[in-house]
Amino acid sequence: MHRFLLHNGALRENKEALLSPGQVGFLNGWGVFSTLRVSEGVLFAFDRHYARLRRDAALLHVPFTLSAAELEKSLLTLVDANHVADATLRVAIVRNKGGLFESPALTRDADLIAFTADLSAWGAGVNLSYVANGRFAASPFSGVKYTSWAENLTWYEQAHQNGFDEVILLNERGQVSECTSANIFAIKDGRVLTPPLASGCLPGVTRAILLEEIRLAGLAIFERELTPADLDESDQVFVTSTTRDLLPVFSVDRRPLRQDRQRLASLQRAFLDFRAAYTADRKVALTR
């Protein structure tokens, strides 16, 4: 984490004690968050992150009143203070009141906290394993990016303890849903497939950009239910996230997967070109 963080619009040192035990959201994971990529000082795909934050906050009854322009301006203040042109930015809106144990001294309905950190080095690819019943697709809160992240962190830690990089979470129907912090895609015969939101997966921003913005000759990108057998039979499996971009999957449960690096490379280039164009356009807009 870099030196300054953002706390309710104010820049604070990351060493400062800013929380109270009576803030119920911090004790119960009652909040929403998003992780953004800072690209040349621009908040990449900010509009998509903001829309998801607003949707998730409404579903979880987390007060969130900032407009998109207000939040973007505030977050860019943090980016400038930390002097980071390329970084990861995490923003969370956490509910303060509700339930039996809220503090009577709280004046804010919610706190907004944001911080930046260096980009992670994820390596050339990942080795995964399966977790059965890791997602409950029928839940009305499936796909919500909320701050109660203990299950994901535990699965991620267990993966590393067992010699894997991440896990693939299967839903209650045995279908592929997602990883703990990434969406998953499979390439087969010119089709690029990813589980639908009905699988219980998060509507990731990188996932949405591939589905809605990337067009390549000879490749059709769309949603389809996937099973472990589908991944085994694919020409290439890869994961996507804001921090990973597009990263190949080498193996699942120590079974090597086929590697069609040429097609994956074309998708990676197209995505990076999209980000570069978005960044250039946004830099122009911010100087007006």
PDB file of C-alpha atoms in Angstrom:
ATOM      1  CA  MET A   1       0.000   0.000   0.000  1.00  0.00           C
ATOM      2  CA  HIS A   2       1.268   3.480  -0.838  1.00  0.00           C
ATOM      3  CA  ARG A   3       1.708   6.298   1.658  1.00  0.00           C
ATOM      4  CA  PHE A   4      -1.669   8.051   1.384  1.00  0.00           C
ATOM      5  CA  LEU A   5      -5.170   6.638   1.504  1.00  0.00           C
ATOM      6  CA  LEU A   6      -8.517   8.304   0.986  1.00  0.00           C
ATOM      7  CA  HIS A   7     -10.941   8.362   3.907  1.00  0.00           C
ATOM      8  CA  ASN A   8     -14.290  10.059   3.271  1.00  0.00           C
ATOM      9  CA  GLY A   9     -12.747  12.453   0.780  1.00  0.00           C
ATOM     10  CA  ALA A  10      -9.708  13.372   2.893  1.00  0.00           C
ATOM     11  CA  LEU A  11      -6.154  12.228   2.270  1.00  0.00           C
ATOM     12  CA  ARG A  12      -4.711  10.476   5.309  1.00  0.00           C
ATOM     13  CA  GLU A  13      -1.481   8.667   6.132  1.00  0.00           C
ATOM     14  CA  ASN A  14      -1.879   4.905   5.872  1.00  0.00           C
ATOM     15  CA  LYS A  15      -0.518   4.538   9.425  1.00  0.00           C
ATOM     16  CA  GLU A  16      -3.382   6.507  10.991  1.00  0.00           C
ATOM     17  CA  ALA A  17      -6.050   4.741  13.072  1.00  0.00           C
ATOM     18  CA  LEU A  18      -9.344   5.727  11.451  1.00  0.00           C
ATOM     19  CA  LEU A  19     -11.834   2.990  12.341  1.00  0.00           C
ATOM     20  CA  SER A  20     -14.164   2.395  15.281  1.00  0.00           C
ATOM     21  CA  PRO A  21     -15.297  -1.008  16.642  1.00  0.00           C
ATOM     22  CA  GLY A  22     -18.866   0.266  16.370  1.00  0.00           C
ATOM     23  CA  GLN A  23     -18.752   0.491  12.580  1.00  0.00           C
ATOM     24  CA  VAL A  24     -20.862  -2.543  11.807  1.00  0.00           C
ATOM     25  CA  GLY A  25     -19.725  -2.842   8.210  1.00  0.00           C
ATOM     26  CA  PHE A  26     -16.137  -3.475   9.220  1.00  0.00           C
ATOM     27  CA  LEU A  27     -17.139  -6.129  11.741  1.00  0.00           C
ATOM     28  CA  ASN A  28     -19.586  -7.892   9.427  1.00  0.00           C
ATOM     29  CA  GLY A  29     -18.281  -7.339   5.910  1.00  0.00           C
ATOM     30  CA  TRP A  30     -21.276  -5.111   5.096  1.00  0.00           C
ATOM     31  CA  GLY A  31     -19.896  -3.124   2.225  1.00  0.00           C
ATOM     32  CA  VAL A  32     -18.996  -3.205  -1.457  1.00  0.00           C
ATOM     33  CA  PHE A  33     -15.728  -2.628  -3.258  1.00  0.00           C
ATOM     34  CA  SER A  34     -14.007  -2.560  -6.593  1.00  0.00           C
ATOM     35  CA  THR A  35     -10.410  -2.830  -7.767  1.00  0.00           C
ATOM     36  CA  LEU A  36      -9.367  -0.504 -10.575  1.00  0.00           C
ATOM     37  CA  ARG A  37      -6.319  -0.288 -12.813  1.00  0.00           C
ATOM     38  CA  VAL A  38      -4.568   3.088 -12.872  1.00  0.00           C
ATOM     39  CA  SER A  39      -3.201   3.451 -16.406  1.00  0.00           C
ATOM     40  CA  GLU A  40      -1.004   6.489 -17.103  1.00  0.00           C
ATOM     41  CA  GLY A  41      -2.821   8.350 -14.350  1.00  0.00           C
ATOM     42  CA  VAL A  42      -6.263   7.399 -15.687  1.00  0.00           C
ATOM     43  CA  LEU A  43      -8.811   5.186 -13.903  1.00  0.00           C
ATOM     44  CA  PHE A  44      -9.299   2.568 -16.595  1.00  0.00           C
ATOM     45  CA  ALA A  45     -12.926   1.615 -17.300  1.00  0.00           C
ATOM     46  CA  PHE A  46     -14.032   3.793 -14.370  1.00  0.00           C
ATOM     47  CA  ASP A  47     -17.580   4.064 -15.691  1.00  0.00           C
ATOM     48  CA  ARG A  48     -18.000   0.292 -15.553  1.00  0.00           C
ATOM     49  CA  HIS A  49     -16.576   0.038 -12.036  1.00  0.00           C
ATOM     50  CA  TYR A  50     -18.808   2.871 -10.844  1.00  0.00           C
ATOM     51  CA  ALA A  51     -21.948   1.280 -12.317  1.00  0.00           C
ATOM     52  CA  ARG A  52     -21.175  -2.024 -10.603  1.00  0.00           C
ATOM     53  CA  LEU A  53     -20.514  -0.304  -7.273  1.00  0.00           C
ATOM     54  CA  ARG A  54     -23.868   1.487  -7.474  1.00  0.00           C
ATOM     55  CA  ARG A  55     -25.701  -1.732  -8.372  1.00  0.00           C
ATOM     56  CA  ASP A  56     -24.056  -3.757  -5.603  1.00  0.00           C
ATOM     57  CA  ALA A  57     -24.540  -1.008  -3.010  1.00  0.00           C
ATOM     58  CA  ALA A  58     -28.271  -0.868  -3.786  1.00  0.00           C
ATOM     59  CA  LEU A  59     -28.604  -4.658  -3.471  1.00  0.00           C
ATOM     60  CA  LEU A  60     -26.854  -4.686  -0.070  1.00  0.00           C
ATOM     61  CA  HIS A  61     -28.484  -1.481   1.244  1.00  0.00           C
ATOM     62  CA  VAL A  62     -25.115   0.267   1.519  1.00  0.00           C
ATOM     63  CA  PRO A  63     -25.556   4.065   1.389  1.00  0.00           C
ATOM     64  CA  PHE A  64     -23.747   5.432  -1.654  1.00  0.00           C
ATOM     65  CA  THR A  65     -24.569   8.974  -2.759  1.00  0.00           C
ATOM     66  CA  LEU A  66     -21.496  10.140  -4.682  1.00  0.00           C
ATOM     67  CA  SER A  67     -21.937  10.840  -8.374  1.00  0.00           C
ATOM     68  CA  ALA A  68     -19.551   9.300 -10.875  1.00  0.00           C
ATOM     69  CA  ALA A  69     -17.826  12.652 -11.408  1.00  0.00           C
ATOM     70  CA  GLU A  70     -17.422  13.223  -7.661  1.00  0.00           C
ATOM     71  CA  LEU A  71     -15.949   9.792  -7.023  1.00  0.00           C
ATOM     72  CA  GLU A  72     -13.589   9.921  -9.999  1.00  0.00           C
ATOM     73  CA  LYS A  73     -12.284  13.343  -8.949  1.00  0.00           C
ATOM     74  CA  SER A  74     -11.734  12.153  -5.388  1.00  0.00           C
ATOM     75  CA  LEU A  75      -9.909   8.988  -6.466  1.00  0.00           C
ATOM     76  CA  LEU A  76      -7.676  10.934  -8.871  1.00  0.00           C
ATOM     77  CA  THR A  77      -6.677  13.137  -5.938  1.00  0.00           C
ATOM     78  CA  LEU A  78      -5.392   9.984  -4.240  1.00  0.00           C
ATOM     79  CA  VAL A  79      -3.536   8.894  -7.396  1.00  0.00           C
ATOM     80  CA  ASP A  80      -1.860  12.303  -7.627  1.00  0.00           C
ATOM     81  CA  ALA A  81      -0.930  12.342  -3.938  1.00  0.00           C
ATOM     82  CA  ASN A  82       0.792   8.959  -4.229  1.00  0.00           C
ATOM     83  CA  HIS A  83       2.503   9.926  -7.529  1.00  0.00           C
ATOM     84  CA  VAL A  84       1.488   6.688  -9.236  1.00  0.00           C
ATOM     85  CA  ALA A  85       0.893   6.635 -12.981  1.00  0.00           C
ATOM     86  CA  ASP A  86       0.394   2.868 -13.165  1.00  0.00           C
ATOM     87  CA  ALA A  87      -0.957   1.043 -10.132  1.00  0.00           C
ATOM     88  CA  THR A  88      -3.822  -0.850  -8.554  1.00  0.00           C
ATOM     89  CA  LEU A  89      -6.532   1.123  -6.742  1.00  0.00           C
ATOM     90  CA  ARG A  90      -9.004  -0.408  -4.291  1.00  0.00           C
ATOM     91  CA  VAL A  91     -12.122   1.548  -3.296  1.00  0.00           C
ATOM     92  CA  ALA A  92     -14.679   0.366  -0.738  1.00  0.00           C
ATOM     93  CA  ILE A  93     -17.932   1.789   0.606  1.00  0.00           C
ATOM     94  CA  VAL A  94     -18.653   0.307   4.027  1.00  0.00           C
ATOM     95  CA  ARG A  95     -21.910   0.687   5.942  1.00  0.00           C
ATOM     96  CA  ASN A  96     -21.598   2.096   9.471  1.00  0.00           C
ATOM     97  CA  LYS A  97     -25.073   1.689  10.958  1.00  0.00           C
ATOM     98  CA  GLY A  98     -27.485  -1.214  11.388  1.00  0.00           C
ATOM     99  CA  GLY A  99     -28.002  -4.295  13.495  1.00  0.00           C
ATOM    100  CA  LEU A 100     -27.595  -4.563  17.260  1.00  0.00           C
ATOM    101  CA  PHE A 101     -24.043  -3.392  17.827  1.00  0.00           C
ATOM    102  CA  GLU A 102     -23.610  -0.064  16.071  1.00  0.00           C
ATOM    103  CA  SER A 103     -21.880   2.727  17.921  1.00  0.00           C
ATOM    104  CA  PRO A 104     -24.164   5.591  19.029  1.00  0.00           C
ATOM    105  CA  ALA A 105     -21.389   8.074  18.237  1.00  0.00           C
ATOM    106  CA  LEU A 106     -21.330   7.451  14.489  1.00  0.00           C
ATOM    107  CA  THR A 107     -22.392  10.371  12.336  1.00  0.00           C
ATOM    108  CA  ARG A 108     -21.835   8.892   8.863  1.00  0.00           C
ATOM    109  CA  ASP A 109     -24.081   6.250   7.347  1.00  0.00           C
ATOM    110  CA  ALA A 110     -21.105   4.827   5.440  1.00  0.00           C
ATOM    111  CA  ASP A 111     -17.363   5.302   5.037  1.00  0.00           C
ATOM    112  CA  LEU A 112     -15.520   5.478   1.753  1.00  0.00           C
ATOM    113  CA  ILE A 113     -11.954   4.176   1.850  1.00  0.00           C
ATOM    114  CA  ALA A 114      -9.532   3.930  -1.059  1.00  0.00           C
ATOM    115  CA  PHE A 115      -5.847   3.160  -1.409  1.00  0.00           C
ATOM    116  CA  THR A 116      -3.329   2.408  -4.142  1.00  0.00           C
ATOM    117  CA  ALA A 117      -0.662  -0.277  -4.393  1.00  0.00           C
ATOM    118  CA  ASP A 118       1.973  -1.423  -6.850  1.00  0.00           C
ATOM    119  CA  LEU A 119       0.930  -3.686  -9.710  1.00  0.00           C
ATOM    120  CA  SER A 120       1.394  -7.367  -8.908  1.00  0.00           C
ATOM    121  CA  ALA A 121       3.705  -9.636 -10.878  1.00  0.00           C
ATOM    122  CA  TRP A 122       1.459 -12.615 -11.662  1.00  0.00           C
ATOM    123  CA  GLY A 123       3.964 -14.576 -13.707  1.00  0.00           C
ATOM    124  CA  ALA A 124       3.476 -16.218 -17.095  1.00  0.00           C
ATOM    125  CA  GLY A 125       0.362 -18.196 -16.160  1.00  0.00           C
ATOM    126  CA  VAL A 126      -1.476 -20.061 -13.407  1.00  0.00           C
ATOM    127  CA  ASN A 127      -2.046 -23.595 -12.160  1.00  0.00           C
ATOM    128  CA  LEU A 128      -5.517 -24.126 -10.734  1.00  0.00           C
ATOM    129  CA  SER A 129      -7.560 -26.665  -8.785  1.00  0.00           C
ATOM    130  CA  TYR A 130     -11.307 -27.163  -8.326  1.00  0.00           C
ATOM    131  CA  VAL A 131     -13.478 -26.326  -5.311  1.00  0.00           C
ATOM    132  CA  ALA A 132     -16.890 -27.992  -5.322  1.00  0.00           C
ATOM    133  CA  ASN A 133     -19.925 -25.899  -4.285  1.00  0.00           C
ATOM    134  CA  GLY A 134     -17.793 -22.771  -4.109  1.00  0.00           C
ATOM    135  CA  ARG A 135     -20.555 -20.609  -5.565  1.00  0.00           C
ATOM    136  CA  PHE A 136     -24.310 -20.711  -4.927  1.00  0.00           C
ATOM    137  CA  ALA A 137     -25.671 -19.472  -8.237  1.00  0.00           C
ATOM    138  CA  ALA A 138     -29.283 -19.334  -7.000  1.00  0.00           C
ATOM    139  CA  SER A 139     -28.494 -16.746  -4.315  1.00  0.00           C
ATOM    140  CA  PRO A 140     -29.944 -13.276  -4.960  1.00  0.00           C
ATOM    141  CA  PHE A 141     -26.522 -11.932  -3.957  1.00  0.00           C
ATOM    142  CA  SER A 142     -24.473 -14.068  -6.340  1.00  0.00           C
ATOM    143  CA  GLY A 143     -22.204 -11.876  -8.408  1.00  0.00           C
ATOM    144  CA  VAL A 144     -22.134  -9.098  -5.810  1.00  0.00           C
ATOM    145  CA  LYS A 145     -18.646  -7.834  -4.963  1.00  0.00           C
ATOM    146  CA  TYR A 146     -19.051  -7.361  -1.216  1.00  0.00           C
ATOM    147  CA  THR A 147     -16.356  -6.897   1.400  1.00  0.00           C
ATOM    148  CA  SER A 148     -17.052 -10.150   3.265  1.00  0.00           C
ATOM    149  CA  TRP A 149     -14.203 -11.917   1.472  1.00  0.00           C
ATOM    150  CA  ALA A 150     -13.164 -14.538   4.046  1.00  0.00           C
ATOM    151  CA  GLU A 151     -14.231 -17.565   1.977  1.00  0.00           C
ATOM    152  CA  ASN A 152     -12.303 -16.382  -1.069  1.00  0.00           C
ATOM    153  CA  LEU A 153      -9.211 -15.570   0.973  1.00  0.00           C
ATOM    154  CA  THR A 154      -9.323 -18.978   2.666  1.00  0.00           C
ATOM    155  CA  TRP A 155      -9.649 -20.841  -0.636  1.00  0.00           C
ATOM    156  CA  TYR A 156      -6.855 -18.737  -2.121  1.00  0.00           C
ATOM    157  CA  GLU A 157      -4.596 -19.447   0.858  1.00  0.00           C
ATOM    158  CA  GLN A 158      -5.368 -23.174   0.724  1.00  0.00           C
ATOM    159  CA  ALA A 159      -4.567 -23.185  -2.988  1.00  0.00           C
ATOM    160  CA  HIS A 160      -1.087 -21.851  -2.275  1.00  0.00           C
ATOM    161  CA  GLN A 161      -0.608 -24.295   0.584  1.00  0.00           C
ATOM    162  CA  ASN A 162      -1.429 -27.112  -1.836  1.00  0.00           C
ATOM    163  CA  GLY A 163       0.922 -25.890  -4.546  1.00  0.00           C
ATOM    164  CA  PHE A 164      -1.632 -24.121  -6.776  1.00  0.00           C
ATOM    165  CA  ASP A 165      -1.969 -20.459  -7.744  1.00  0.00           C
ATOM    166  CA  GLU A 166      -5.778 -20.171  -7.577  1.00  0.00           C
ATOM    167  CA  VAL A 167      -8.956 -22.251  -7.577  1.00  0.00           C
ATOM    168  CA  ILE A 168     -11.897 -22.689  -9.919  1.00  0.00           C
ATOM    169  CA  LEU A 169     -15.138 -22.440  -7.972  1.00  0.00           C
ATOM    170  CA  LEU A 170     -17.909 -24.764  -9.133  1.00  0.00           C
ATOM    171  CA  ASN A 171     -21.523 -23.923  -8.400  1.00  0.00           C
ATOM    172  CA  GLU A 172     -24.196 -26.158  -6.887  1.00  0.00           C
ATOM    173  CA  ARG A 173     -24.864 -27.686 -10.333  1.00  0.00           C
ATOM    174  CA  GLY A 174     -21.203 -28.682 -10.785  1.00  0.00           C
ATOM    175  CA  GLN A 175     -20.687 -26.006 -13.438  1.00  0.00           C
ATOM    176  CA  VAL A 176     -17.666 -23.741 -13.712  1.00  0.00           C
ATOM    177  CA  SER A 177     -18.398 -20.333 -12.161  1.00  0.00           C
ATOM    178  CA  GLU A 178     -15.188 -18.325 -11.579  1.00  0.00           C
ATOM    179  CA  CYS A 179     -11.991 -18.130  -9.536  1.00  0.00           C
ATOM    180  CA  THR A 180     -11.799 -16.374  -6.169  1.00  0.00           C
ATOM    181  CA  SER A 181     -10.808 -13.089  -7.843  1.00  0.00           C
ATOM    182  CA  ALA A 182     -10.918 -13.731 -11.587  1.00  0.00           C
ATOM    183  CA  ASN A 183     -13.284 -14.781 -14.328  1.00  0.00           C
ATOM    184  CA  ILE A 184     -12.474 -17.740 -16.530  1.00  0.00           C
ATOM    185  CA  PHE A 185     -12.610 -18.270 -20.311  1.00  0.00           C
ATOM    186  CA  ALA A 186     -12.060 -21.236 -22.620  1.00  0.00           C
ATOM    187  CA  ILE A 187     -11.143 -21.164 -26.325  1.00  0.00           C
ATOM    188  CA  LYS A 188     -12.413 -24.011 -28.502  1.00  0.00           C
ATOM    189  CA  ASP A 189     -12.660 -24.147 -32.306  1.00  0.00           C
ATOM    190  CA  GLY A 190     -12.704 -20.377 -32.784  1.00  0.00           C
ATOM    191  CA  ARG A 191     -15.140 -19.755 -29.929  1.00  0.00           C
ATOM    192  CA  VAL A 192     -14.157 -17.906 -26.748  1.00  0.00           C
ATOM    193  CA  LEU A 193     -16.538 -19.010 -24.000  1.00  0.00           C
ATOM    194  CA  THR A 194     -17.128 -17.764 -20.464  1.00  0.00           C
ATOM    195  CA  PRO A 195     -19.754 -18.825 -17.898  1.00  0.00           C
ATOM    196  CA  PRO A 196     -22.927 -16.689 -17.845  1.00  0.00           C
ATOM    197  CA  LEU A 197     -23.769 -14.589 -14.806  1.00  0.00           C
ATOM    198  CA  ALA A 198     -26.380 -17.234 -13.949  1.00  0.00           C
ATOM    199  CA  SER A 199     -23.447 -19.487 -12.999  1.00  0.00           C
ATOM    200  CA  GLY A 200     -22.923 -17.286  -9.917  1.00  0.00           C
ATOM    201  CA  CYS A 201     -19.839 -15.521 -11.230  1.00  0.00           C
ATOM    202  CA  LEU A 202     -18.959 -11.883 -10.686  1.00  0.00           C
ATOM    203  CA  PRO A 203     -19.651  -9.527 -13.609  1.00  0.00           C
ATOM    204  CA  GLY A 204     -15.979  -8.660 -13.959  1.00  0.00           C
ATOM    205  CA  VAL A 205     -15.006  -5.513 -15.830  1.00  0.00           C
ATOM    206  CA  THR A 206     -12.328  -7.223 -17.957  1.00  0.00           C
ATOM    207  CA  ARG A 207     -14.841  -9.987 -18.715  1.00  0.00           C
ATOM    208  CA  ALA A 208     -17.412  -7.417 -19.859  1.00  0.00           C
ATOM    209  CA  ILE A 209     -14.916  -5.624 -22.080  1.00  0.00           C
ATOM    210  CA  LEU A 210     -14.025  -8.865 -23.851  1.00  0.00           C
ATOM    211  CA  LEU A 211     -17.700  -9.694 -24.373  1.00  0.00           C
ATOM    212  CA  GLU A 212     -18.843  -6.221 -25.417  1.00  0.00           C
ATOM    213  CA  GLU A 213     -15.879  -4.414 -26.960  1.00  0.00           C
ATOM    214  CA  ILE A 214     -13.382  -6.859 -28.467  1.00  0.00           C
ATOM    215  CA  ARG A 215     -13.997  -8.018 -32.026  1.00  0.00           C
ATOM    216  CA  LEU A 216     -11.481 -10.269 -33.785  1.00  0.00           C
ATOM    217  CA  ALA A 217     -11.742 -12.079 -37.098  1.00  0.00           C
ATOM    218  CA  GLY A 218     -12.091 -15.801 -36.594  1.00  0.00           C
ATOM    219  CA  LEU A 219     -13.031 -15.556 -32.905  1.00  0.00           C
ATOM    220  CA  ALA A 220     -16.543 -15.318 -31.457  1.00  0.00           C
ATOM    221  CA  ILE A 221     -16.707 -14.317 -27.791  1.00  0.00           C
ATOM    222  CA  PHE A 222     -19.865 -15.184 -25.881  1.00  0.00           C
ATOM    223  CA  GLU A 223     -21.351 -16.696 -22.713  1.00  0.00           C
ATOM    224  CA  ARG A 224     -22.029 -20.397 -22.339  1.00  0.00           C
ATOM    225  CA  GLU A 225     -22.349 -22.822 -19.456  1.00  0.00           C
ATOM    226  CA  LEU A 226     -19.059 -24.656 -18.918  1.00  0.00           C
ATOM    227  CA  THR A 227     -18.175 -27.860 -17.107  1.00  0.00           C
ATOM    228  CA  PRO A 228     -14.779 -29.193 -16.014  1.00  0.00           C
ATOM    229  CA  ALA A 229     -14.901 -31.489 -19.053  1.00  0.00           C
ATOM    230  CA  ASP A 230     -15.248 -28.444 -21.304  1.00  0.00           C
ATOM    231  CA  LEU A 231     -12.073 -26.967 -19.845  1.00  0.00           C
ATOM    232  CA  ASP A 232     -10.221 -30.264 -20.327  1.00  0.00           C
ATOM    233  CA  GLU A 233     -11.217 -30.331 -24.002  1.00  0.00           C
ATOM    234  CA  SER A 234     -10.447 -26.670 -24.729  1.00  0.00           C
ATOM    235  CA  ASP A 235      -7.613 -25.397 -26.882  1.00  0.00           C
ATOM    236  CA  GLN A 236      -6.788 -22.717 -24.282  1.00  0.00           C
ATOM    237  CA  VAL A 237      -8.117 -21.723 -20.860  1.00  0.00           C
ATOM    238  CA  PHE A 238      -7.354 -18.301 -19.395  1.00  0.00           C
ATOM    239  CA  VAL A 239      -8.417 -16.109 -16.489  1.00  0.00           C
ATOM    240  CA  THR A 240      -9.198 -12.407 -16.498  1.00  0.00           C
ATOM    241  CA  SER A 241      -9.250  -9.667 -13.891  1.00  0.00           C
ATOM    242  CA  THR A 242      -8.403  -5.999 -13.495  1.00  0.00           C
ATOM    243  CA  THR A 243      -4.999  -6.838 -12.044  1.00  0.00           C
ATOM    244  CA  ARG A 244      -4.186  -9.888 -14.198  1.00  0.00           C
ATOM    245  CA  ASP A 245      -5.521  -8.758 -17.604  1.00  0.00           C
ATOM    246  CA  LEU A 246      -5.588 -12.095 -19.543  1.00  0.00           C
ATOM    247  CA  LEU A 247      -3.475 -14.880 -18.060  1.00  0.00           C
ATOM    248  CA  PRO A 248      -3.178 -18.452 -19.413  1.00  0.00           C
ATOM    249  CA  VAL A 249      -4.051 -21.487 -17.305  1.00  0.00           C
ATOM    250  CA  PHE A 250      -1.326 -24.144 -17.502  1.00  0.00           C
ATOM    251  CA  SER A 251      -3.074 -26.925 -15.610  1.00  0.00           C
ATOM    252  CA  VAL A 252      -6.062 -27.856 -13.452  1.00  0.00           C
ATOM    253  CA  ASP A 253      -5.553 -30.291 -10.589  1.00  0.00           C
ATOM    254  CA  ARG A 254      -2.080 -30.953 -12.045  1.00  0.00           C
ATOM    255  CA  ARG A 255      -3.492 -32.054 -15.406  1.00  0.00           C
ATOM    256  CA  PRO A 256      -1.804 -30.016 -18.176  1.00  0.00           C
ATOM    257  CA  LEU A 257      -4.122 -28.148 -20.542  1.00  0.00           C
ATOM    258  CA  ARG A 258      -3.600 -27.441 -24.222  1.00  0.00           C
ATOM    259  CA  GLN A 259      -2.014 -24.080 -24.969  1.00  0.00           C
ATOM    260  CA  ASP A 260      -3.172 -22.159 -28.061  1.00  0.00           C
ATOM    261  CA  ARG A 261      -0.941 -19.179 -27.362  1.00  0.00           C
ATOM    262  CA  GLN A 262      -1.430 -17.593 -30.784  1.00  0.00           C
ATOM    263  CA  ARG A 263      -5.146 -17.033 -30.267  1.00  0.00           C
ATOM    264  CA  LEU A 264      -4.660 -15.954 -26.682  1.00  0.00           C
ATOM    265  CA  ALA A 265      -1.963 -13.490 -27.771  1.00  0.00           C
ATOM    266  CA  SER A 266      -4.372 -11.917 -30.264  1.00  0.00           C
ATOM    267  CA  LEU A 267      -6.934 -11.433 -27.488  1.00  0.00           C
ATOM    268  CA  GLN A 268      -4.288  -9.993 -25.165  1.00  0.00           C
ATOM    269  CA  ARG A 269      -3.158  -7.501 -27.825  1.00  0.00           C
ATOM    270  CA  ALA A 270      -6.729  -6.456 -28.572  1.00  0.00           C
ATOM    271  CA  PHE A 271      -7.439  -5.877 -24.895  1.00  0.00           C
ATOM    272  CA  LEU A 272      -4.247  -3.859 -24.372  1.00  0.00           C
ATOM    273  CA  ASP A 273      -5.064  -1.791 -27.466  1.00  0.00           C
ATOM    274  CA  PHE A 274      -8.522  -1.089 -26.036  1.00  0.00           C
ATOM    275  CA  ARG A 275      -7.022   0.039 -22.729  1.00  0.00           C
ATOM    276  CA  ALA A 276      -4.488   2.254 -24.480  1.00  0.00           C
ATOM    277  CA  ALA A 277      -7.225   3.908 -26.550  1.00  0.00           C
ATOM    278  CA  TYR A 278      -9.453   4.387 -23.501  1.00  0.00           C
ATOM    279  CA  THR A 279      -6.546   5.880 -21.551  1.00  0.00           C
ATOM    280  CA  ALA A 280      -5.628   8.294 -24.336  1.00  0.00           C
ATOM    281  CA  ASP A 281      -9.212   9.467 -24.763  1.00  0.00           C
ATOM    282  CA  ARG A 282      -9.728   9.908 -21.023  1.00  0.00           C
ATOM    283  CA  LYS A 283      -6.491  11.880 -20.621  1.00  0.00           C
ATOM    284  CA  VAL A 284      -7.744  14.316 -23.254  1.00  0.00           C
ATOM    285  CA  ALA A 285     -11.142  14.595 -21.548  1.00  0.00           C
ATOM    286  CA  LEU A 286      -9.581  15.259 -18.131  1.00  0.00           C
ATOM    287  CA  THR A 287      -7.505  18.169 -19.455  1.00  0.00           C
ATOM    288  CA  ARG A 288     -10.512  20.026 -20.838  1.00  0.00           C
TER     289      ARG A 288
END
